[in-house]
CSV table of C-alpha atoms in Angstrom, one decimal:
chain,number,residue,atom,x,y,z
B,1,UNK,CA,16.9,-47.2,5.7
B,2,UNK,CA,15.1,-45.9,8.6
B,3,UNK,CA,16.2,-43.0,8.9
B,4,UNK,CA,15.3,-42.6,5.3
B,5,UNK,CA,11.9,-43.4,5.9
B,6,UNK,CA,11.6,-41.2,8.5
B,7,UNK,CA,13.3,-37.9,6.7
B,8,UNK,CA,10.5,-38.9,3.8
B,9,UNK,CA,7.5,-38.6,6.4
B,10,UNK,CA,8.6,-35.7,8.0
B,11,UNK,CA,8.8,-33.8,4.4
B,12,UNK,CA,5.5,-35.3,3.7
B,13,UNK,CA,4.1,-33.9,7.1
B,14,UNK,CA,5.8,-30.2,5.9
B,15,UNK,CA,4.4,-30.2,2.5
B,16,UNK,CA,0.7,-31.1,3.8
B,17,UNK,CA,-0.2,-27.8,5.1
B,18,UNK,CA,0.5,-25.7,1.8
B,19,UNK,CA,-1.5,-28.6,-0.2
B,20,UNK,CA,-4.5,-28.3,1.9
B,21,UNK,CA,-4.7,-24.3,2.1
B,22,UNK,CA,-4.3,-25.0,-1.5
B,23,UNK,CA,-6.9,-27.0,-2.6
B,24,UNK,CA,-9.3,-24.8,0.0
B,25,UNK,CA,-9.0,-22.4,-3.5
B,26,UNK,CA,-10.1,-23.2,-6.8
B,27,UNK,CA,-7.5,-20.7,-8.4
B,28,UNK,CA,-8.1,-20.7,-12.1
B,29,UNK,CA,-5.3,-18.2,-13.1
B,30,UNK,CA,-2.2,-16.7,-11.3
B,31,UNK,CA,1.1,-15.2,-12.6
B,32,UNK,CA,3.5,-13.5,-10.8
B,33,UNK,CA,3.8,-9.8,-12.7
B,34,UNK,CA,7.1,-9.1,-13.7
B,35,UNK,CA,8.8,-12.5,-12.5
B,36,UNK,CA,9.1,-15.4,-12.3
B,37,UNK,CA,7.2,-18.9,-10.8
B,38,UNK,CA,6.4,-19.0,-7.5
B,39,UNK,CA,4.4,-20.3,-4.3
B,40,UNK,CA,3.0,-18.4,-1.5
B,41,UNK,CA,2.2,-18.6,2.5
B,42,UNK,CA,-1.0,-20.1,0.9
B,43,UNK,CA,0.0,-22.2,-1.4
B,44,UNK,CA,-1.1,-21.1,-4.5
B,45,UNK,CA,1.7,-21.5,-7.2
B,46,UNK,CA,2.2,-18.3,-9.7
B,47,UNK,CA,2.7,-18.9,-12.8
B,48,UNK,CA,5.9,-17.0,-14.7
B,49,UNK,CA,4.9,-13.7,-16.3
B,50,UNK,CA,3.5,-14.5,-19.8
B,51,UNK,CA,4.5,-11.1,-21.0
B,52,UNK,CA,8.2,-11.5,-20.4
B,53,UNK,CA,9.8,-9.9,-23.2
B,54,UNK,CA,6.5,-8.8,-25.0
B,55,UNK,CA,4.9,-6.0,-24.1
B,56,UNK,CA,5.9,-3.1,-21.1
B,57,UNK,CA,8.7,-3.6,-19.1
B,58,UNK,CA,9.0,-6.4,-16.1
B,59,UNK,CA,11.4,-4.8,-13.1
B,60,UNK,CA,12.4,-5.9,-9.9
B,61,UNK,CA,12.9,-2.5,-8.6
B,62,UNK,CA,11.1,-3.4,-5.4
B,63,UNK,CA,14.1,-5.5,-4.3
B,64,UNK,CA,15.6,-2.8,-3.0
B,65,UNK,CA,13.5,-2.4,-0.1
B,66,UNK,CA,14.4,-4.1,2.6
B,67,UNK,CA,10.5,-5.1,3.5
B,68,UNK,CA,7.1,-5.4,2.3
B,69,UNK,CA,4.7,-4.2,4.8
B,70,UNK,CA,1.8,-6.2,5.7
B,71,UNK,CA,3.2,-9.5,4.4
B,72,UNK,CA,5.0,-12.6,5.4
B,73,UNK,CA,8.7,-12.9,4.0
B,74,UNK,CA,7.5,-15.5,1.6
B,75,UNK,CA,5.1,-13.6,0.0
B,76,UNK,CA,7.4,-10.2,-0.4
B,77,UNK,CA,8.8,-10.9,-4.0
B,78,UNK,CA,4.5,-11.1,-5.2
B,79,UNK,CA,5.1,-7.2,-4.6
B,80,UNK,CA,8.8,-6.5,-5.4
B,81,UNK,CA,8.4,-7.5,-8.9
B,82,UNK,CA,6.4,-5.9,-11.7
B,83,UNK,CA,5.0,-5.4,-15.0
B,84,UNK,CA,4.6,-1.6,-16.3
B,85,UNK,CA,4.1,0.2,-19.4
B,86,UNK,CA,4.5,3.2,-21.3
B,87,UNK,CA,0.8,3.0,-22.8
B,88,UNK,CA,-2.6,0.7,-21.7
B,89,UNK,CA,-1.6,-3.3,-21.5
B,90,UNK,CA,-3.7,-6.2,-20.0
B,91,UNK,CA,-3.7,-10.0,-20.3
B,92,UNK,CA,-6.2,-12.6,-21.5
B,93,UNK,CA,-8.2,-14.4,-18.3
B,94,UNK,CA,-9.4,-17.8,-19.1
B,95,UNK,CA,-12.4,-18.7,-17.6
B,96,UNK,CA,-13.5,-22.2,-16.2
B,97,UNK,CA,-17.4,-22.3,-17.3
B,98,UNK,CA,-20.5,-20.5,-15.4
B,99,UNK,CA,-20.3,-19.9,-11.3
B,100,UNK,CA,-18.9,-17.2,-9.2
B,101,UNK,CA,-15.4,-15.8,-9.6
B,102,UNK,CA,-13.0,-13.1,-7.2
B,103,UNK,CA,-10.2,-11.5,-9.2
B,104,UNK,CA,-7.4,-10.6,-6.9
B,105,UNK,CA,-5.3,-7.1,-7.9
B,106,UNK,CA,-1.9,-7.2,-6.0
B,107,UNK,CA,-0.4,-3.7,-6.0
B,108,UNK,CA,3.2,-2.0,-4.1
B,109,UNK,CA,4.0,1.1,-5.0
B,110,UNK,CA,8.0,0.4,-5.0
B,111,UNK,CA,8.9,4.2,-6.5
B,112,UNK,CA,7.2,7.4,-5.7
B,113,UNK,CA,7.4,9.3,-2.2
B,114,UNK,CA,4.1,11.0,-2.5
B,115,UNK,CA,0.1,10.5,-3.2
B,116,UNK,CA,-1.2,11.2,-6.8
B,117,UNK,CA,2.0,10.8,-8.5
B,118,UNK,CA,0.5,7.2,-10.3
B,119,UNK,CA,-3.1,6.9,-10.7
B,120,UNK,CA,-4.9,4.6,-13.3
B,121,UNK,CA,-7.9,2.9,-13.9
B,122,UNK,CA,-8.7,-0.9,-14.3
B,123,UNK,CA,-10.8,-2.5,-17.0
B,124,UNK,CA,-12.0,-5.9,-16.8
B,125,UNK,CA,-13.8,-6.8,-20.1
B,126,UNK,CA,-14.5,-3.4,-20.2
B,127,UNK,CA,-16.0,-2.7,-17.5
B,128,UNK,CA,-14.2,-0.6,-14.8
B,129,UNK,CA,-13.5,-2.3,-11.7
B,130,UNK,CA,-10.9,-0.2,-10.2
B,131,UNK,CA,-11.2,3.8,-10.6
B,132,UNK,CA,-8.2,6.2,-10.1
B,133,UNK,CA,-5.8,3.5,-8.2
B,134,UNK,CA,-3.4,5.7,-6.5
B,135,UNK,CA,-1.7,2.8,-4.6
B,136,UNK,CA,0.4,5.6,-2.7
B,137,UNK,CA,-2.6,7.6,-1.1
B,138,UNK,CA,-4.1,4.6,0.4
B,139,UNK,CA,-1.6,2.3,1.9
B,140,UNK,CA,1.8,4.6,1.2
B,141,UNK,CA,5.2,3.2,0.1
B,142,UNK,CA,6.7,0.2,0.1
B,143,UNK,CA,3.5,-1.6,1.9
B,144,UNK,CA,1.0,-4.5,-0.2
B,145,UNK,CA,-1.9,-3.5,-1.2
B,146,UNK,CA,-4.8,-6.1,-2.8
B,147,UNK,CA,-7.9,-4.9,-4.8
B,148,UNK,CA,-11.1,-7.7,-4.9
B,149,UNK,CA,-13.1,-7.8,-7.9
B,150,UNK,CA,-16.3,-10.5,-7.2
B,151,UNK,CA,-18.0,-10.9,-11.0
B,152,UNK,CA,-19.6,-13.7,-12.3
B,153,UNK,CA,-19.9,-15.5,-15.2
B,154,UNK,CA,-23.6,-17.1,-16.8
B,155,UNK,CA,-23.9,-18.3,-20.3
B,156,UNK,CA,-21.5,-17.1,-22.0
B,157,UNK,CA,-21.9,-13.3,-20.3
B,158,UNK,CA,-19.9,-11.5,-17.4
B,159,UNK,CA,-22.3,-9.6,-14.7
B,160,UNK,CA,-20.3,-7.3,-12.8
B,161,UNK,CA,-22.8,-5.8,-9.9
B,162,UNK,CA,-25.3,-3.8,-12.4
B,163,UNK,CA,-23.3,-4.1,-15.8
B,164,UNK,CA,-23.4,-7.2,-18.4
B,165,UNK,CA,-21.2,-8.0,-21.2
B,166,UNK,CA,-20.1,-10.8,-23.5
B,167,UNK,CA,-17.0,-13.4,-23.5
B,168,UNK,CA,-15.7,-14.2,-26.8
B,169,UNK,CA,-13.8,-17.7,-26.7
B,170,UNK,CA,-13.9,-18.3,-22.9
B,171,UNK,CA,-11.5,-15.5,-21.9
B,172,UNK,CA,-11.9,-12.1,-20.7
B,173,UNK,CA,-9.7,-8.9,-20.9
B,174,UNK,CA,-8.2,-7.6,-17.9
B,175,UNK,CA,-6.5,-4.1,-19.0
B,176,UNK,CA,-4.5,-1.6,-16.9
B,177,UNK,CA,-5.2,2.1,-18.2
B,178,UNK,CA,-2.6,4.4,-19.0
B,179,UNK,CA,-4.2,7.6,-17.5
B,180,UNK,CA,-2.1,11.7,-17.4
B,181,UNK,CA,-0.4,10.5,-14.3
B,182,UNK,CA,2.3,8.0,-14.8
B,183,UNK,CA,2.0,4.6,-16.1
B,184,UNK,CA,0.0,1.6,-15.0
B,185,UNK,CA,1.4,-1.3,-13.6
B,186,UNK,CA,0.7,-4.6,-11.6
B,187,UNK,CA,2.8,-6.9,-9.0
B,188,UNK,CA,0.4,-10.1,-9.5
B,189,UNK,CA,-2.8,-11.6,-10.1
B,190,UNK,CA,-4.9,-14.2,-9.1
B,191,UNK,CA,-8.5,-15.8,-10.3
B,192,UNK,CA,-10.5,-17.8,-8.3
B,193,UNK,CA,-13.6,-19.4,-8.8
B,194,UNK,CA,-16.2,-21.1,-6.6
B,195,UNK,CA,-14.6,-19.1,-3.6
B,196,UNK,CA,-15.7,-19.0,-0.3
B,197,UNK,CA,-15.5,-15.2,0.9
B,198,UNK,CA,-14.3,-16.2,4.1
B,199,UNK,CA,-11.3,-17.7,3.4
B,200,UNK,CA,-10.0,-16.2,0.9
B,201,UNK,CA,-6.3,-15.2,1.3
B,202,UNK,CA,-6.4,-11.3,2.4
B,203,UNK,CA,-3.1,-9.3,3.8
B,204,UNK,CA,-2.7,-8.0,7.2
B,205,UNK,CA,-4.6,-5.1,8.2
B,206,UNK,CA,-3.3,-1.5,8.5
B,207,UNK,CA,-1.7,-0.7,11.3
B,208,UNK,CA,-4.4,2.5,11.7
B,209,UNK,CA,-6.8,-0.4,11.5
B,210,UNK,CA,-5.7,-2.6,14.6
B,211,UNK,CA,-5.9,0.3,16.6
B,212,UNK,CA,-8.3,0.0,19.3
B,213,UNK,CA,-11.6,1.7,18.9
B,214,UNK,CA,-11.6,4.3,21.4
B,215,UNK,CA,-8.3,5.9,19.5
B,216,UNK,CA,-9.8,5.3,16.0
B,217,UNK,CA,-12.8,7.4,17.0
B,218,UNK,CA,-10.4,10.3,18.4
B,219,UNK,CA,-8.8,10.6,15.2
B,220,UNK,CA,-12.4,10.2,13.1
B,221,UNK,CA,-13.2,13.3,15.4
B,222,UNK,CA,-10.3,15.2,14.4
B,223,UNK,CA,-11.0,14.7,10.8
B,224,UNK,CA,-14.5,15.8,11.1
B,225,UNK,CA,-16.2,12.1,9.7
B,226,UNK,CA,-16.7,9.4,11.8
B,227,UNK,CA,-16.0,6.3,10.6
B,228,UNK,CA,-13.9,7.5,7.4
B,229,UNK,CA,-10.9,7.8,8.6
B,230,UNK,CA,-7.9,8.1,5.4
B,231,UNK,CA,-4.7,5.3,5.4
B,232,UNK,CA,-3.1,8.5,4.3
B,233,UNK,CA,-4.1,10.7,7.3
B,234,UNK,CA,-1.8,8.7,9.4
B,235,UNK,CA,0.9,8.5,6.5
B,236,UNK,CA,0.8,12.1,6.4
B,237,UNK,CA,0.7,13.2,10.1
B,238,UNK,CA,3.9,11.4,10.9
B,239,UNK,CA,5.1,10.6,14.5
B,240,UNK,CA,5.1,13.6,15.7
B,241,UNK,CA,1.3,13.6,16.0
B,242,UNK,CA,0.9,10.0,17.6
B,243,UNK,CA,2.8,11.3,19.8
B,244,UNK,CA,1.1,14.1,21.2
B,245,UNK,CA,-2.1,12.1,21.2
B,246,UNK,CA,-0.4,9.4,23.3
B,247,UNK,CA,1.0,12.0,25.7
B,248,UNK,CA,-2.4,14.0,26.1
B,249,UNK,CA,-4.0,10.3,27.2
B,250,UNK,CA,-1.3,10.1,29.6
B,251,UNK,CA,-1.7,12.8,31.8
B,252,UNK,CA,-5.2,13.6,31.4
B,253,UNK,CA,-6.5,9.7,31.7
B,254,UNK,CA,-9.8,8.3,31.6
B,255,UNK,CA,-12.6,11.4,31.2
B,256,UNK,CA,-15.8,10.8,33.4
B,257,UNK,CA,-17.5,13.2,30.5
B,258,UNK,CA,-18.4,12.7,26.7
B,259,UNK,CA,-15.4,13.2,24.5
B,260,UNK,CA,-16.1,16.6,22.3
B,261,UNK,CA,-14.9,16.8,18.7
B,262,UNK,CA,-11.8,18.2,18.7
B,263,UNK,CA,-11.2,21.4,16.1
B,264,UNK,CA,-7.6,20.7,16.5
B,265,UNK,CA,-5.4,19.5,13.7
B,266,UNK,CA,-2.8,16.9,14.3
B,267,UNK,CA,-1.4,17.3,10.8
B,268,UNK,CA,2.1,19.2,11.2
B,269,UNK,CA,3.4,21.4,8.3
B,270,UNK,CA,6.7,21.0,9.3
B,271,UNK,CA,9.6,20.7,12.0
B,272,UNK,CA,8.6,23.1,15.6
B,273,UNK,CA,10.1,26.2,15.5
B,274,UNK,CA,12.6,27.5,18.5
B,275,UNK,CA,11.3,30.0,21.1
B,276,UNK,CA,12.2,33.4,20.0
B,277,UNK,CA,11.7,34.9,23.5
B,278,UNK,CA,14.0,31.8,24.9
B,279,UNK,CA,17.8,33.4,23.5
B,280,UNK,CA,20.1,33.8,26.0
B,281,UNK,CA,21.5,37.4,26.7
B,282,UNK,CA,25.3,37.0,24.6
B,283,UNK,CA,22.8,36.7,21.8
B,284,UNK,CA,21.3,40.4,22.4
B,285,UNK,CA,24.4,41.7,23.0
B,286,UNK,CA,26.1,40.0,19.7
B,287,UNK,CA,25.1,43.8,17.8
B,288,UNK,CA,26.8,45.5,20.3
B,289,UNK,CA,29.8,44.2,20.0
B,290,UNK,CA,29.5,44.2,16.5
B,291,UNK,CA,29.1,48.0,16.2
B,292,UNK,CA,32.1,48.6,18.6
B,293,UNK,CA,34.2,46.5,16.5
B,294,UNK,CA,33.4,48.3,13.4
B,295,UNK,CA,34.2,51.6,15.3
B,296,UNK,CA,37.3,51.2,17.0
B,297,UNK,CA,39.2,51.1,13.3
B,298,UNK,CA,37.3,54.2,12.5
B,299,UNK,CA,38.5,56.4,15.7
B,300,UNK,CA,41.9,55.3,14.5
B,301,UNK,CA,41.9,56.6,11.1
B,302,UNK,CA,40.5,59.9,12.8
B,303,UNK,CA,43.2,59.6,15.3
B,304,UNK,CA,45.7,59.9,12.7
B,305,UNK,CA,44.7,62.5,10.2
């Protein structure tokens, strides 16, 4: 019996955590695109895809990699499952009376090796909160990627930043727009209201953003904007790149004088070529022999006639 009591309070003592990040968010609406129920590293419970069987296609494609970048384990099947379609889709948002609400987007691009392969738009009651998505071109493949809508909602009208418009029977449309590039898709969603900014649930940064901010400014110099520096600049460069800048710090070190934009670009085109000039000598001889091989069976056919 006690040990049974004791088993009981330790599950208890688990299960307090997740409650209390929960109730530190008044989440309205969630679903888990494309799957089924589930609870995250922050304990907000997704509800199973409404859509299931109605309208697009749900797919678990995602599975088959073998992580989700900037996410805890528990929280990877939010982005390996999703809802798609062949033409514009959305779901109905219910709404919980006037206040201040954050509409959290979770994307993955799960599929395509390169930027501006998929690129939609989304609508939220019309309005468009999220121009020309190409989920690729900012974060790359197989890495989370969340987009923050703040509206809110006063007598019976949505205000998002300068725009107005009405809700009809307490919901709102959230549409995904099928645009000439692939189709539109979505790995979850989650509506919050009353939030507070600071602690709402965001992913790990970038790993271009945790670099420290000496290298972040050598690579803004190399771009030619400081400050604006692309996800898919360091996508794009590869290692190779990194690597020279790493190796440059090494055995220059620490400069006494003011770094100078470099002109250089670190994007490679493709894989170094070899040396001409470095061949050995058998190499330059190769023709050589070549054309004393082809002669020797023609001085014998001379030979003979």
């Amino acid at each position: 019996m006690f040990t049974l009591t004791v088993w009981c309070l330790g599950m208890l003592v688990a299960m307090l955590p997740a409650v209390a990040r929960s109730e530190l968010h008044n989440v309205i609406y969630a679903i888990n695109a494309g799957g089924e129920a589930h609870t995250d590293s922050h304990g907000i419970h997704y509800a199973r895809d409404p859509l299931m069987g109605k309208v697009g296609t749900e797919s678990d494609y995602g599975r088959q990699l073998l992580v989700i970048n900037r996410v805890k384990p528990q929280d990877e099947i939010l982005y390996q499952t999703e809802r798609y379609h062949h033409d514009t889709f959305g779901y109905d948002l219910p709404l919980a009376g006037d206040g201040e609400y954050v509409l959290i987007l979770k994307f993955c691009e799960v599929y395509f090796n390169a930027p501006n392969m998929k690129v939609f738009d989304v609508l939220l009651n019309r309005h468009t909160v999220v121009s020309e998505l190409d989920i690729y071109a900012l974060v790359g493949k197989g890495t989370a990627h969340d987009e923050f809508v703040f509206f809110s909602v006063s007598r019976g009208r949505l205000y998002y930043k300068e725009e107005s418009s009405e809700i009809r029977g307490g919901k709102v449309k959230l549409e995904f727009l099928k645009g000439y590039k692939d189709n539109p898709k979505v790995n979850g969603i989650v509506l919050i209201k009353s939030y507070d900014e600071a602690s709402l649930p965001r992913l790990a940064p970038l790993k271009h953003e945790a670099q420290p901010q000496h290298q972040q400014q050598q690579f803004d110099g190399d771009t030619g904007a400081a400050g604006h520096a692309s996800p898919l600049d360091d996508v794009g460069q590869g290692q190779e790149g990194l690597e020279d800048s790493a190796l440059d710090d090494f055995f220059t070190g620490p400069s006494s004088e003011p770094a100078k934009p470099s002109t250089r670009q670190r994007k490679t085109s493709g894989p170094k070529q070899p040396n001409p000039y470095s061949l050995d000598e058998s190499s330059m001889m190769l023709p050589v022999f070549i054309a004393i091989g082809a002669f020797i069976p023609l001085l014998f056919c001379l030979c003979r006639l």
